[in-house]
Every structure is written in structure tokens, then in C-alpha cells.
Tab-separated table of C-alpha atoms in Angstrom:
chain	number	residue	atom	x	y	z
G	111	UNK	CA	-19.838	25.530	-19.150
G	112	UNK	CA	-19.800	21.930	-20.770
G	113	UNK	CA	-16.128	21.309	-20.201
G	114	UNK	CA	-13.866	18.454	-21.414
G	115	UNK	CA	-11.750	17.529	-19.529
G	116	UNK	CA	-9.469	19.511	-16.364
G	117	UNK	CA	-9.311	23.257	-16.705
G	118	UNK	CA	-5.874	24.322	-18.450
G	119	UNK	CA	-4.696	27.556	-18.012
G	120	UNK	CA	-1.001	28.952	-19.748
G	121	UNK	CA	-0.414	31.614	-17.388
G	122	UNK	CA	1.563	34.389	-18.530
G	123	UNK	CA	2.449	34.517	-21.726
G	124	UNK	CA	5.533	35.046	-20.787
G	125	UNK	CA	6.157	32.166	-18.703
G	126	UNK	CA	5.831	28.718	-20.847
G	127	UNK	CA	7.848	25.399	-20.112
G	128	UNK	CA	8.316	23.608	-22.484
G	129	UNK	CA	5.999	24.856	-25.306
G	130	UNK	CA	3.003	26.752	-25.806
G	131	UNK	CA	0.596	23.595	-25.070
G	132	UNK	CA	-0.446	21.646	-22.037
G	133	UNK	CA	0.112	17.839	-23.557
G	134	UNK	CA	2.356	15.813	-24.660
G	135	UNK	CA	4.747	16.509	-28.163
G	136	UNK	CA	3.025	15.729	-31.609
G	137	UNK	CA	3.595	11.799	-32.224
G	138	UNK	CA	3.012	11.083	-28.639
G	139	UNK	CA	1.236	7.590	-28.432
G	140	UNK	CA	-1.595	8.940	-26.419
G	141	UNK	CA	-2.646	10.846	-29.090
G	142	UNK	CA	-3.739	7.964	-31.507
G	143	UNK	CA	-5.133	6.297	-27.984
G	144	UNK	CA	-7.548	9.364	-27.753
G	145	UNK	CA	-8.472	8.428	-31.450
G	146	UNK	CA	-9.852	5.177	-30.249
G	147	UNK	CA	-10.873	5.977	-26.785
G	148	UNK	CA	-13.601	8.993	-28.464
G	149	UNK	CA	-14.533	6.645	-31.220
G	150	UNK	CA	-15.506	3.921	-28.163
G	151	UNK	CA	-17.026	6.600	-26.358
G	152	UNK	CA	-19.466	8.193	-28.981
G	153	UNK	CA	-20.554	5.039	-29.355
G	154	UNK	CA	-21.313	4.166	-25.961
G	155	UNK	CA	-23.086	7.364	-25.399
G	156	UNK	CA	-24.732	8.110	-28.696
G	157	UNK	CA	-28.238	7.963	-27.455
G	158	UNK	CA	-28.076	10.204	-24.533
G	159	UNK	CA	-26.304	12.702	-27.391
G	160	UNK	CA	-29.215	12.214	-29.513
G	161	UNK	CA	-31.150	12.548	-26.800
G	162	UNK	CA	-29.743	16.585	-26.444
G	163	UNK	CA	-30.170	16.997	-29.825
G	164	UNK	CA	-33.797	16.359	-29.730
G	165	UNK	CA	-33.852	19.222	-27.322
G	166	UNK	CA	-31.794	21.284	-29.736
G	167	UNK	CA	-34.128	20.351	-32.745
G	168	UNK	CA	-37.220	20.750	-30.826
G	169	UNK	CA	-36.521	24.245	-29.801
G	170	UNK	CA	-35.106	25.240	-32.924
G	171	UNK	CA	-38.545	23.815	-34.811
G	172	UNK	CA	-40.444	25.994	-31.880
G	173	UNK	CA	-38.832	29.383	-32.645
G	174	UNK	CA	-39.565	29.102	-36.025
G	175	UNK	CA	-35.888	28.748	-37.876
G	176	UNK	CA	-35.821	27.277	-41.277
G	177	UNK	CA	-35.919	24.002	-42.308
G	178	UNK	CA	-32.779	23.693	-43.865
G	179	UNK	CA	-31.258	25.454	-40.465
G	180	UNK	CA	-32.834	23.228	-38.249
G	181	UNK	CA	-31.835	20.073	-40.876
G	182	UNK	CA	-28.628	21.298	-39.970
G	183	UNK	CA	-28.869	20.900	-35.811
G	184	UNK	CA	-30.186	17.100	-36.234
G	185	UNK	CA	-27.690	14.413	-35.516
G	186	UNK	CA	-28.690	10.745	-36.718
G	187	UNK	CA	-27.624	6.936	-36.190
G	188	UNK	CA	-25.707	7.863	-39.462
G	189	UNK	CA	-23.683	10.633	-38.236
G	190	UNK	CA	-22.003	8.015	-35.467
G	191	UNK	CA	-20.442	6.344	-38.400
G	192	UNK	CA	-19.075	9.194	-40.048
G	193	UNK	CA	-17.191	10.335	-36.828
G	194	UNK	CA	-16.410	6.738	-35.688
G	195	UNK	CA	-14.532	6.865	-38.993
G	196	UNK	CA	-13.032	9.955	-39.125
G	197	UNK	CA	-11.463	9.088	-35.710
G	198	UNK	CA	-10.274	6.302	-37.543
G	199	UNK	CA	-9.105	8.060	-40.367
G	200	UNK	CA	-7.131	10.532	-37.845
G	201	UNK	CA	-5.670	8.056	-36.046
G	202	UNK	CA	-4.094	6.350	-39.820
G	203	UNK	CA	-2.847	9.748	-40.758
G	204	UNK	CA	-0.982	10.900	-37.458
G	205	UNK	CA	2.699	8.961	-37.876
G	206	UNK	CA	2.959	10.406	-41.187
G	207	UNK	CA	2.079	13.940	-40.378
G	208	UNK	CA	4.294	13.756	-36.714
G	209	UNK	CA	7.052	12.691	-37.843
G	210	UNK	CA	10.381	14.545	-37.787
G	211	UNK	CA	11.398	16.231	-41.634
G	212	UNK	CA	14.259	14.692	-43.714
G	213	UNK	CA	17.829	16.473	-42.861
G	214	UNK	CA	18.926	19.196	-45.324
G	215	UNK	CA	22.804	19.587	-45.709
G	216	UNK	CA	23.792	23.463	-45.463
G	217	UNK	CA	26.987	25.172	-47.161
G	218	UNK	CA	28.891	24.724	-43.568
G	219	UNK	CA	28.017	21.428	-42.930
G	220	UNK	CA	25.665	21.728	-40.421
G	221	UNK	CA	22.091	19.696	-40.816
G	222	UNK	CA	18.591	21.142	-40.470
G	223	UNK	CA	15.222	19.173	-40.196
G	224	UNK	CA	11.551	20.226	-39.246
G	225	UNK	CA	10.473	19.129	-35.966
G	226	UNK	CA	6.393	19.158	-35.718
G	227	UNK	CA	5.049	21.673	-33.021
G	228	UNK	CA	1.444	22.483	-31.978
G	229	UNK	CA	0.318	25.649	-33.132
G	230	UNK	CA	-0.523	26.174	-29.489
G	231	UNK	CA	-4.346	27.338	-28.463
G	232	UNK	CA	-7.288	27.003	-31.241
G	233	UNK	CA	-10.102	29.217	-30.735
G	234	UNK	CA	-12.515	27.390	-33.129
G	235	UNK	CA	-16.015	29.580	-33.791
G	236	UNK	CA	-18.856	27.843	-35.486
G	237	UNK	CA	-22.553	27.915	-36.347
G	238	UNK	CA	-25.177	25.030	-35.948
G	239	UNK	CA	-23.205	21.739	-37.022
G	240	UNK	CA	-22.649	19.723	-33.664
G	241	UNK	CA	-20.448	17.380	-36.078
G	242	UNK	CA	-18.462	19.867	-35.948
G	243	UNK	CA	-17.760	19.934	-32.337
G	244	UNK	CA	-16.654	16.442	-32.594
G	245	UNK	CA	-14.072	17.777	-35.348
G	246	UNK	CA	-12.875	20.738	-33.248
G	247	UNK	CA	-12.244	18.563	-30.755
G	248	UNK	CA	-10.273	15.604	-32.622
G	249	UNK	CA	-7.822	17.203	-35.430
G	250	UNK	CA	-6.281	19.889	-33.774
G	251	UNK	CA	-5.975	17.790	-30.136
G	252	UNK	CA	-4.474	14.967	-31.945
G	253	UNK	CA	-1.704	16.954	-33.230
G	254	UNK	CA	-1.073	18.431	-29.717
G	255	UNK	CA	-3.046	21.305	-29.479
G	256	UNK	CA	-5.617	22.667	-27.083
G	257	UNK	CA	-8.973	23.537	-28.534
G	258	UNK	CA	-11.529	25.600	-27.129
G	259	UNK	CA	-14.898	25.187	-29.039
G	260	UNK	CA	-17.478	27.607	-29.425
G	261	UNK	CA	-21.056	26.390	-31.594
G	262	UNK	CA	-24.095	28.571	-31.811
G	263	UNK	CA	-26.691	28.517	-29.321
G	264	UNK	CA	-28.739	26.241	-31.352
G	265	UNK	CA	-27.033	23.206	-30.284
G	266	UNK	CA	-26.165	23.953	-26.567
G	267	UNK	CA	-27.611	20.545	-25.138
G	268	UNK	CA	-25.980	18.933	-27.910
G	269	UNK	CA	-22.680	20.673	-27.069
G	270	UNK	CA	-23.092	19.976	-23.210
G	271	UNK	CA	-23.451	16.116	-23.894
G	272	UNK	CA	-20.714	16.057	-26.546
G	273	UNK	CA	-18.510	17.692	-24.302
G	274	UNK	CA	-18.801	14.807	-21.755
G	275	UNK	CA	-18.162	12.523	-23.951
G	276	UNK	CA	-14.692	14.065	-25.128
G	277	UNK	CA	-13.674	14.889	-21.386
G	278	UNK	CA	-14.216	10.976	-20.757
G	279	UNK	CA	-11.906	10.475	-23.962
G	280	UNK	CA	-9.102	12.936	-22.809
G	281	UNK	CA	-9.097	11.101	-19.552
G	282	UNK	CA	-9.099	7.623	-21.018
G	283	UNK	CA	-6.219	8.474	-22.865
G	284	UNK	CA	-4.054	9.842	-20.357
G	285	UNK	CA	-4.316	13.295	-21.866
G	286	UNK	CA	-4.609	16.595	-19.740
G	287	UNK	CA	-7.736	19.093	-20.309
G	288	UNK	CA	-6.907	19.899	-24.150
G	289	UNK	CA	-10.613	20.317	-25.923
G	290	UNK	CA	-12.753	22.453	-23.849
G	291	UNK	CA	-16.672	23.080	-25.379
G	292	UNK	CA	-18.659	25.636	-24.601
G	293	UNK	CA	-22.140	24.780	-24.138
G	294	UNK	CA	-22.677	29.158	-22.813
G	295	UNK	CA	-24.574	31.002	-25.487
G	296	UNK	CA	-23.277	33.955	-23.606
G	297	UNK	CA	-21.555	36.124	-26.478
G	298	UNK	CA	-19.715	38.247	-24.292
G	299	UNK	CA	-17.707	35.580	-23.546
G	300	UNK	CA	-16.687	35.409	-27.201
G	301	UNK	CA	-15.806	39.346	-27.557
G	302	UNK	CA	-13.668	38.501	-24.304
G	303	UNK	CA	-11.860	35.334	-25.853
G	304	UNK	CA	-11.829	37.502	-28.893
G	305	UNK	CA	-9.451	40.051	-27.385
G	306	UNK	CA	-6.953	37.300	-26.178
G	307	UNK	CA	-3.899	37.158	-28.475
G	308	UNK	CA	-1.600	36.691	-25.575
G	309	UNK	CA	-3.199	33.500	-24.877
G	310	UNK	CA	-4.936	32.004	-28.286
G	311	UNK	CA	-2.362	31.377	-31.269
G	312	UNK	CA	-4.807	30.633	-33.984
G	313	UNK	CA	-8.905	31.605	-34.514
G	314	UNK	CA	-11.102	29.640	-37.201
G	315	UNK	CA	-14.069	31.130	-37.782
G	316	UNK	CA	-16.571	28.226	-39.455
G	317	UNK	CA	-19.804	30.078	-40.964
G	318	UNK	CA	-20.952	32.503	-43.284
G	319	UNK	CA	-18.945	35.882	-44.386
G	320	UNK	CA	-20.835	37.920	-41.540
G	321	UNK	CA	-18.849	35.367	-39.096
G	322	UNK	CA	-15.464	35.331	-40.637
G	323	UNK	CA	-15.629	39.607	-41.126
G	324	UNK	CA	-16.384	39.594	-37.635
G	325	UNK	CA	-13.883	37.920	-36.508
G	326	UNK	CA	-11.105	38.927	-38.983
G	327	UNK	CA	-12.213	43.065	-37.391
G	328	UNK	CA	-12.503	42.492	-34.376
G	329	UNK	CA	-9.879	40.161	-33.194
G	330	UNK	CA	-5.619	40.243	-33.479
G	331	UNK	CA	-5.400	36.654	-33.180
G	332	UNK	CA	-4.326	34.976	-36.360
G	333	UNK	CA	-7.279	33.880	-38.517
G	334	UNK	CA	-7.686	30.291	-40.875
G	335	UNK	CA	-10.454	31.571	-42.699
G	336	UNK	CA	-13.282	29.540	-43.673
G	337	UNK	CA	-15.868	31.178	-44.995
G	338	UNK	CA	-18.847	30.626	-46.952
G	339	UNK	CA	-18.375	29.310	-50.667
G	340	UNK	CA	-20.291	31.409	-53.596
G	341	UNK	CA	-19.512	29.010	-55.886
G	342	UNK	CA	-19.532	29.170	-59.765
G	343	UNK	CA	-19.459	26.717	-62.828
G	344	UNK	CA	-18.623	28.723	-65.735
G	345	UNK	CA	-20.048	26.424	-69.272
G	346	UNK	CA	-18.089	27.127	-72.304
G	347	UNK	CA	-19.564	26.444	-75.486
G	348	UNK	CA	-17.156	23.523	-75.860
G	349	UNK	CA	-18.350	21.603	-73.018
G	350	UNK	CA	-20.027	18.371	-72.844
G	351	UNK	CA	-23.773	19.218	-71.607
G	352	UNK	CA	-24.802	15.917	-70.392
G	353	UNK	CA	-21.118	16.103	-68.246
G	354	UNK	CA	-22.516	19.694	-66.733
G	355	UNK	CA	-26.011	18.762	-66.157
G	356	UNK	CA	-24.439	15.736	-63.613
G	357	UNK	CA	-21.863	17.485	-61.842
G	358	UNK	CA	-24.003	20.295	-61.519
G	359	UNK	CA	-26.453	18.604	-59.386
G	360	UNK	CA	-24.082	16.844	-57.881
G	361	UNK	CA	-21.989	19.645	-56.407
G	362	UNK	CA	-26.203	21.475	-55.415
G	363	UNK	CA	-28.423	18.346	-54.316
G	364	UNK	CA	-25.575	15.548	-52.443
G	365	UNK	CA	-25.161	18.897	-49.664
G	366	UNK	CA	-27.000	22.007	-50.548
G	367	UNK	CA	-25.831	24.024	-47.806
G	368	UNK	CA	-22.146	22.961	-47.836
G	369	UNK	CA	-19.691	25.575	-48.587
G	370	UNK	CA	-18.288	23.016	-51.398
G	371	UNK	CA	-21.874	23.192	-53.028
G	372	UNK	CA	-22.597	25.305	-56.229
G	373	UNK	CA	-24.514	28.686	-55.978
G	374	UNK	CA	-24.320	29.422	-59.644
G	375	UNK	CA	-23.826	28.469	-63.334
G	376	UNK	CA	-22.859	31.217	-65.813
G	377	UNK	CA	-23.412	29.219	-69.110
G	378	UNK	CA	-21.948	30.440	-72.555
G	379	UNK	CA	-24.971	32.380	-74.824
G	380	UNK	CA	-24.429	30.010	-77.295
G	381	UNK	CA	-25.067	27.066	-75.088
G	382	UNK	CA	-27.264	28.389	-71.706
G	383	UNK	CA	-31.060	27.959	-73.507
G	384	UNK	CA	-30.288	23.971	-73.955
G	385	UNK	CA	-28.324	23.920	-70.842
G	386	UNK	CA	-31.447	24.952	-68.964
G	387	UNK	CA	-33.898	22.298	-71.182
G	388	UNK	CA	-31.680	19.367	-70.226
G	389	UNK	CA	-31.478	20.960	-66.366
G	390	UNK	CA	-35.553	20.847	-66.412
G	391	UNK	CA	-35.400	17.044	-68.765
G	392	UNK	CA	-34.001	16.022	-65.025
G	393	UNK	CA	-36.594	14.460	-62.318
G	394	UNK	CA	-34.688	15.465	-59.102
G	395	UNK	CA	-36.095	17.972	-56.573
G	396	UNK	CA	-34.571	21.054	-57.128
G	397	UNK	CA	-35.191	24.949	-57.529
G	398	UNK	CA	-33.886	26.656	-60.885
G	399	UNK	CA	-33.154	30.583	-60.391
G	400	UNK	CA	-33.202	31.861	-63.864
G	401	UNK	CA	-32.076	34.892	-65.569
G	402	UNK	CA	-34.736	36.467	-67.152
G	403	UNK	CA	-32.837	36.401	-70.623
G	404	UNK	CA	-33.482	32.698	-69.786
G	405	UNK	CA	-37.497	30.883	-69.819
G	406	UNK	CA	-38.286	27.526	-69.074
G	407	UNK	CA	-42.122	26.096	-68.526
G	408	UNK	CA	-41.189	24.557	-65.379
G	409	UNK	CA	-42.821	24.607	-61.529
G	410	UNK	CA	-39.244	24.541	-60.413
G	411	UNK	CA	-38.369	27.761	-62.371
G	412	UNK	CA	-38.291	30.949	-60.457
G	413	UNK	CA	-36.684	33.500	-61.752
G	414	UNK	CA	-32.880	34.852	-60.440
G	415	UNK	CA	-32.603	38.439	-59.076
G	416	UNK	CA	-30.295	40.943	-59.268
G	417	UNK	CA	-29.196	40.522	-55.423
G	418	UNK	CA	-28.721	36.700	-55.928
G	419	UNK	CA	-25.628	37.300	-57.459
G	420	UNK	CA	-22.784	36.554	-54.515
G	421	UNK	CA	-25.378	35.085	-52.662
G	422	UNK	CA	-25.489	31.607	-50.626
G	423	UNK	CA	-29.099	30.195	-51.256
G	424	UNK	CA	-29.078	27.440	-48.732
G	425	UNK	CA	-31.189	25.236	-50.222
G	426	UNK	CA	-31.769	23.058	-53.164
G	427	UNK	CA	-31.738	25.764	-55.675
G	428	UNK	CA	-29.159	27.249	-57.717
G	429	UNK	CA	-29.404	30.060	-60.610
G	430	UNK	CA	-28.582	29.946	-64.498
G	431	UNK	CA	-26.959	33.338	-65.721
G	432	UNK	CA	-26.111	33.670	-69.757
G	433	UNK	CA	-22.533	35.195	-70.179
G	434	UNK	CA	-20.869	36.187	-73.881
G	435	UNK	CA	-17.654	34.681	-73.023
G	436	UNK	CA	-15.142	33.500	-70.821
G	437	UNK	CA	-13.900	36.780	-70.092
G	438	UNK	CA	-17.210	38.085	-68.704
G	439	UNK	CA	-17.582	34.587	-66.644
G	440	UNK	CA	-14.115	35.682	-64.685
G	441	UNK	CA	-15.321	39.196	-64.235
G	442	UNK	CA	-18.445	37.883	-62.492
G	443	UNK	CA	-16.509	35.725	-60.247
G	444	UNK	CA	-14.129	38.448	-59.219
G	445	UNK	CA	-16.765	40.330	-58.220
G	446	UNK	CA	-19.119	38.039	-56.592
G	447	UNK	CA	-17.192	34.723	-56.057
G	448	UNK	CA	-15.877	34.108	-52.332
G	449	UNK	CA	-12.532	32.591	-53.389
G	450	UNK	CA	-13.737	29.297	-52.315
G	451	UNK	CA	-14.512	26.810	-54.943
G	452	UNK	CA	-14.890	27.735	-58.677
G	453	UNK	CA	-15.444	25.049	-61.685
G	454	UNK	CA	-15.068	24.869	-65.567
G	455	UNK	CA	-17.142	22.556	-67.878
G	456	UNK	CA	-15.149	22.790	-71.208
G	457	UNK	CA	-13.730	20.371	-73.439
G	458	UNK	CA	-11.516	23.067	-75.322
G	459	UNK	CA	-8.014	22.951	-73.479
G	460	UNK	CA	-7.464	26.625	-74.146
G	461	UNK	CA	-10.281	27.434	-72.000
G	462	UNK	CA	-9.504	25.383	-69.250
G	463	UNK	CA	-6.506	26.510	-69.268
G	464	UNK	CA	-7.319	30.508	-69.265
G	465	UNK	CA	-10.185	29.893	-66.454
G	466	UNK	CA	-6.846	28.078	-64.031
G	467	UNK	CA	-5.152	31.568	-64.885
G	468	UNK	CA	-7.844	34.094	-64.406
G	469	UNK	CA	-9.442	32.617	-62.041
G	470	UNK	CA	-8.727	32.975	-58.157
G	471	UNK	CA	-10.382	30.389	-55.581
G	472	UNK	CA	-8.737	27.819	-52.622
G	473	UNK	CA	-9.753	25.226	-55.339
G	474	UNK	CA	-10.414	25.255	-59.410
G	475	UNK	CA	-12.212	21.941	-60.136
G	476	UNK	CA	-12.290	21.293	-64.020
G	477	UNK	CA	-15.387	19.080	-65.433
G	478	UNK	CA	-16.295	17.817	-61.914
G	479	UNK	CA	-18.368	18.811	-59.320
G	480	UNK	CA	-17.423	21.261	-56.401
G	481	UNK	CA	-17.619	18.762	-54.164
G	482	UNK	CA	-14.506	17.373	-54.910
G	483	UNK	CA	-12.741	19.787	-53.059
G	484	UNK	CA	-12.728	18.193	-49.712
G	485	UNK	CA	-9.717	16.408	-47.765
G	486	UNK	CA	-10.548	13.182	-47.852
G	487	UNK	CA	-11.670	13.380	-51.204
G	488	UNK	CA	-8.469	14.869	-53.131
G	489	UNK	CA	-5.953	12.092	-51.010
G	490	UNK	CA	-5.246	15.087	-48.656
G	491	UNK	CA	-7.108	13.304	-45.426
G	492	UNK	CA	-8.639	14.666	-42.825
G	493	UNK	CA	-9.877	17.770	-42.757
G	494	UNK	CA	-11.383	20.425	-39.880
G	495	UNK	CA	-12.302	23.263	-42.629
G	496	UNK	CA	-11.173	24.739	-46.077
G	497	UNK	CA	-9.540	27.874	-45.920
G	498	UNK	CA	-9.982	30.313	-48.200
G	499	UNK	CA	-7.126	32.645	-46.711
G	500	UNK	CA	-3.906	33.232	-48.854
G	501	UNK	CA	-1.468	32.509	-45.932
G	502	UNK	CA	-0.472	29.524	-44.030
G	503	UNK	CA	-3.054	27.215	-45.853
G	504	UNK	CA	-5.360	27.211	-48.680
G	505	UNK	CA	-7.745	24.460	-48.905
G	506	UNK	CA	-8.375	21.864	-46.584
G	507	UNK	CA	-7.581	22.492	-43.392
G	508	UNK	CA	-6.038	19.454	-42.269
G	509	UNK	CA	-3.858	17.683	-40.019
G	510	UNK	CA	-0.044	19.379	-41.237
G	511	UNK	CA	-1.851	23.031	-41.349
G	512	UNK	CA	-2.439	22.104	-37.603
G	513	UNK	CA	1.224	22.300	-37.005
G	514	UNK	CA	3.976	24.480	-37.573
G	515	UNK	CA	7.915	23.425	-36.547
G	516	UNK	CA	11.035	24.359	-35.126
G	517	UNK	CA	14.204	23.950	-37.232
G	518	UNK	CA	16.377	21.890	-35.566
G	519	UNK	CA	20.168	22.819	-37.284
G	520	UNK	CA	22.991	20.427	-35.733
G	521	UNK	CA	26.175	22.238	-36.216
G	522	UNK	CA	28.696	20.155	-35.298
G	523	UNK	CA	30.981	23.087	-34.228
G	524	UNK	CA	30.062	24.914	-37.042
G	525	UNK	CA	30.128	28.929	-36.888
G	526	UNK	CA	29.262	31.340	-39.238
G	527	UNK	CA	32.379	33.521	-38.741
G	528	UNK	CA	35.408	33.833	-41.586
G	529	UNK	CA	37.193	30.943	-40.804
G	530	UNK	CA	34.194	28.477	-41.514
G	531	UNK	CA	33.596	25.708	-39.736
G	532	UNK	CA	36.399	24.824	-36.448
């Protein structure tokens, strides 16, 4: 097992000093030391990660898994910089999301305030993103929890040399054995750390919707749910074309397999045939799945199936679907939408406002791309995932919805019997 760190163990669940973690209490300066001491560390050990993930990519290439799959294993130069500065970012956000609530006066006198608490153990399941070990292993540890990280096999090497790297972080920062990876592509391992609720406090499944079901069926602990994103952009007759044409590319070609990315645009009859000509007027690299109420001469036209509909494509394609009205583009996304990410393009404020009504989704992005639903992006910071659960959090997943709280009430000799307060 690629391990970071000492082995932590909690025991009985019955039998916890001092809290349901091994470290220190949210806000703990070691914390934002960690911060620093992984960003130091990736850096001095970059190449002998990249090194792993030329294993990783290798085999992957070798057993014959798609492109965009095995685009999805390889780690660059690039990559360091992004997770150098998300450790950065982590570190900036930590006082603010540690600290202690503002006092509330109750009727007796006595004062309550929050006081930040790990949520305890993260099980965190994943597919083939190792920059996503390096996530697991920095939000919810920096807010005090342990995390126990579990990537496809794809990225095993990776996963073993990433989790050396963290371990020498923990250590650096004075911090016990709180991110452990596992580098085992073992899965009964999984069904076994699936079936610990005594000992795990919160699960987040990071994949598609066979991953999340999975989990959500077979396991009692507590799920953050981030699942795939079948992502619409509904086009009313009233919207600004040249407007759709951008963020529509935007939100397919700057990620095409992010869950934030767009899957499908159900344009208004009256519009969808010029839609489509100004799509194809565009130069950029790109698949068009059309409806076959819909032509275009085109190489990049193929046409859109019936069992596209709810579908993730993956790639750099997306589909065109006609729809009479707005009332037919909600239906569709009821039935087909993932409750992720959906988007309007209309300049006619009764539409907008209808679509934020009818329409159900962690996020409802109006003329803009679906990319704009990400942590950083929206002034929320850093995020681990985007839910797209009803409970506990919707949206980005990030640092508070790592935490939950005690009240602490100060009564002052206050009681609650019919003499009020002594």
C-alpha cells in the first residue's frame, strides 16, 4: 500500500478522546505549514512523479484505453503549477474558514457560537485523475480530517509516488498519519472499506453515475455526491447567437471531459437551423451531434442518436436538439439532466427567470458557459468536488462543507426551568 504518513487507527468507535480525528483542531498552525511543506515537496520530487506516470500512461496506451482516458492519466510540468497554487490558495482560505462563529444571544441570556470540527474520516473514491490525489489529500487534511484515497488502477505508480511525497509533507509539518493513498488496485479492499460506517464519517465518490450508484447502494456511510454532469444549454429564441456560439464552446472545448462541460444544446425551432450554421462558421476542432430534424454540410457533423440523450460523450463533441419551447427544454432536462450544471442563453427576462424556477441542477448558469461553476471561479475557493446531492452541500465542495461544528452555548447559570435564569 502507498501510505502517507504513520498508520492511524480510531479503535472502537466507541472509544474516541478527544474527537473523531487523529490531528490537531481545525485552525491549528500546522495545518497551513502542511500547505507549504507539500507545495515544497511536489516540487522537489516532480520528476520522479512524472516518472510513475509514464508507467501509468504507457500501460494504459498498451491495453488499448481511449485517448481521451489515457489524456486523462498524464501529469505535465503544467500540472505542478496548478497544485503548487492550489496549496497556496488553501493555505489563504484556512483562517477564515477555522475560525470560531459570531455569538448569538438566546431568550435566557445564554450565548451560542459554532466551533469548526472535522467531519472525522473521508473515504474519497475516484477514477483516473492523479490531480486528484493531490486534492484528496490537501482540502479535507487541512481542515483536520483524515483522508483515505482510493484512484483507479490506472494510475497506481502515480499514486505510489504521490503518496510519498504527502507522507514526507505530513511529517514535515508535524502532523500525524492523516492522508493515506492507496496505490492496491485490489477492489475487495473497497467493498471492505465500503462496509465501514463505524469507522468512515463521510464517502465521496468522484466519477461517472455507475460510481456514485455504486456507492450510494452499497455503502451506509454518508455520501457527498459527485457525479457526472449531463449538462444542457437550453437557446430561447430571444437569445443573442453570437453570445451562445462562445460560451458554448467554451463550456465543450477548454475541458471536454469535465463534469462542468456541456453535453447538449436544446435550441428553440425558431432559432436551432442558424444556431447550427454559425456553430459550423467556427474553425475550432470539434464534433457536432445533430438531430436529424437538423442538416449541416459539415465533416464535423454526425448525426445525434436517440441513446445520446443523458449521455456523457467524453470528448470534443456535443449534440444540437430542436425543442418548441421552453417548456419542452425543462422536460428534457428532468428526464435526462444529472442535476449538475444546466445553462440558459436568453435575453428575454421572463425566460430566464422561468428556466431558475423549473429548472433543478447544483448550479443554473445564465448566458455563460458551464464552466463557471467551479470554486475558485464563483469567489467560493477551493474546491475538492461539486456535489450534486441535496443535503449538506450543493455545489462546490469546498473547504466549510469539510467541516461541521459543535455549538458551544455559555449559560452563565442559566436553566431552562420556570424560574428562568438563577
Amino acid at each position: 500500500m502507498g501510505r502517507a504518513g504513520d498508520e492511524h487507527r480510531r479503535g472502537d468507535p466507541g472509544d474516541r478522546d478527544g474527537g473523531p480525528h487523529a490531528g490537531p483542531s481545525p485552525g491549528d498552525d500546522r495545518y497551513a505549514a502542511y500547505c507549504d511543506e507539500l507545495a515544497v515537496r511536489l516540487g522537489k520530487h516532480w520528476d520522479a512523479v512524472l516518472d510513475a506516470n509514464a508507467e501509468d500512461v504507457a500501460r494504459g496506451a498498451a491495453k488499448g484505453l481511449p485517448e481521451s482516458l489515457v489524456d486523462r492519466l498524464r501529469l505535465t510540468r503544467d500540472h505542478l503549477g496548478v497544485l503548487v497554487g492550489l496549496a497556496e490558495r488553501v493555505k489563504s482560505w484556512l483562517p477564515a474558514v477555522t475560525a470560531v462563529g459570531e455569538p448569538v444571544t438566546g431568550e435566557l441570556g445564554c450565548t451560542a457560537r459554532k466551533v469548526p470540527k472535522p467531519l472525522g474520516v473521508v473515504l474519497m473514491i475516484y477514477e483516473a485523475r492523479p490531480t486528484v490525489t493531490v486534492e484528496g489529500a490537501l482540502l479535507p487534511v487541512a481542515v483536520g480530517n483524515v483522508a483515505i484515497l482510493r484512484g483507479g488502477g490506472e494510475i497506481a505508480a502515480t499514486n505510489a509516488a504521490l503518496g510519498g511525497v504527502i507522507g514526507e509533507a505530513l511529517t514535515a509539518a508535524g502532523l500525524p498519519g492523516m492522508a493515506h493513498v492507496l496505490a492496491e488496485t485490489d477492489r475487495r479492499m473497497v467493498r471492505e472499506l465500503l462496509k465501514r460506517y463505524d469507522a468512515i464519517d463521510a464517502l465521496i465518490p468522484r466519477g461517472g453515475p455507475s460510481l456514485v450508484d455504486h456507492c450510494r447502494t452499497t455503502s451506509a456511510i454518508p455520501v457527498i455526491a459527485s457525479g457526472g454532469g449531463v449538462n444542457h444549454l437550453y437557446v430561447d429564441r430571444s437569445a443573442d447567437l453570437d453570445v451562445v456560439v462562445d460560451i458554448a464552446l467554451d463550456a465543450k472545448l477548454t475541458e471536454p471531459t469535465a463534469c462542468n462541460s456541456l453535453e447538449m444544446v436544446l435550441a428553440h425551432d425558431e432559432v436551432a437551423d442558424e444556431l447550427v450554421r454559425r456553430f459550423v462558421a467556427r474553425p475550432d476542432a470539434f464534433t457536432l451531434r445533430l438531430d436529424p430534424r437538423l442538416r449541416a454540410a459539415d465533416p464535423r457533423v454526425v448525426p445525434l442518436a436517440g441513446h445520446d440523450d443523458g449521455r456523457e460523450f467524453l470528448d470534443r463533441s456535443f449534440g444540437v436538439r430542436p425543442v418548441p419551447d421552453l417548456d419542452a427544454a425543462l422536460e428534457h432536462i428532468r428526464r435526462h439532466g444529472s442535476r449538475h450544471t444546466e445553462g440558459v442563453a436568453a435575453t428575454d427576462p421572463v425566460v430566464v427567470d422561468r428556466f431558475l424556477r423549473g429548472a433543478d441542477a447544483a448550479a443554473l448558469v445564465v448566458n455563460g458557459s458551464m464552466r463557471l461553476h467551479d470554486g475558485p471561479t464563483m469567489g467560493l475557493g477551493p474546491e475538492l468536488s461539486i456535489s450534486t446531492g441535496r443535503l449538506h452541500v450543493r455545489g462546490p465542495v469546498g473547504l466549510a462543507a469539510l467541516l461541521t461544528h459543535s455549538w458551544a452555548i455559555r449559560g452563565r447559570g442559566a436553566v431552562r426551568g420556570t424560574g428562568g435564569a438563577r
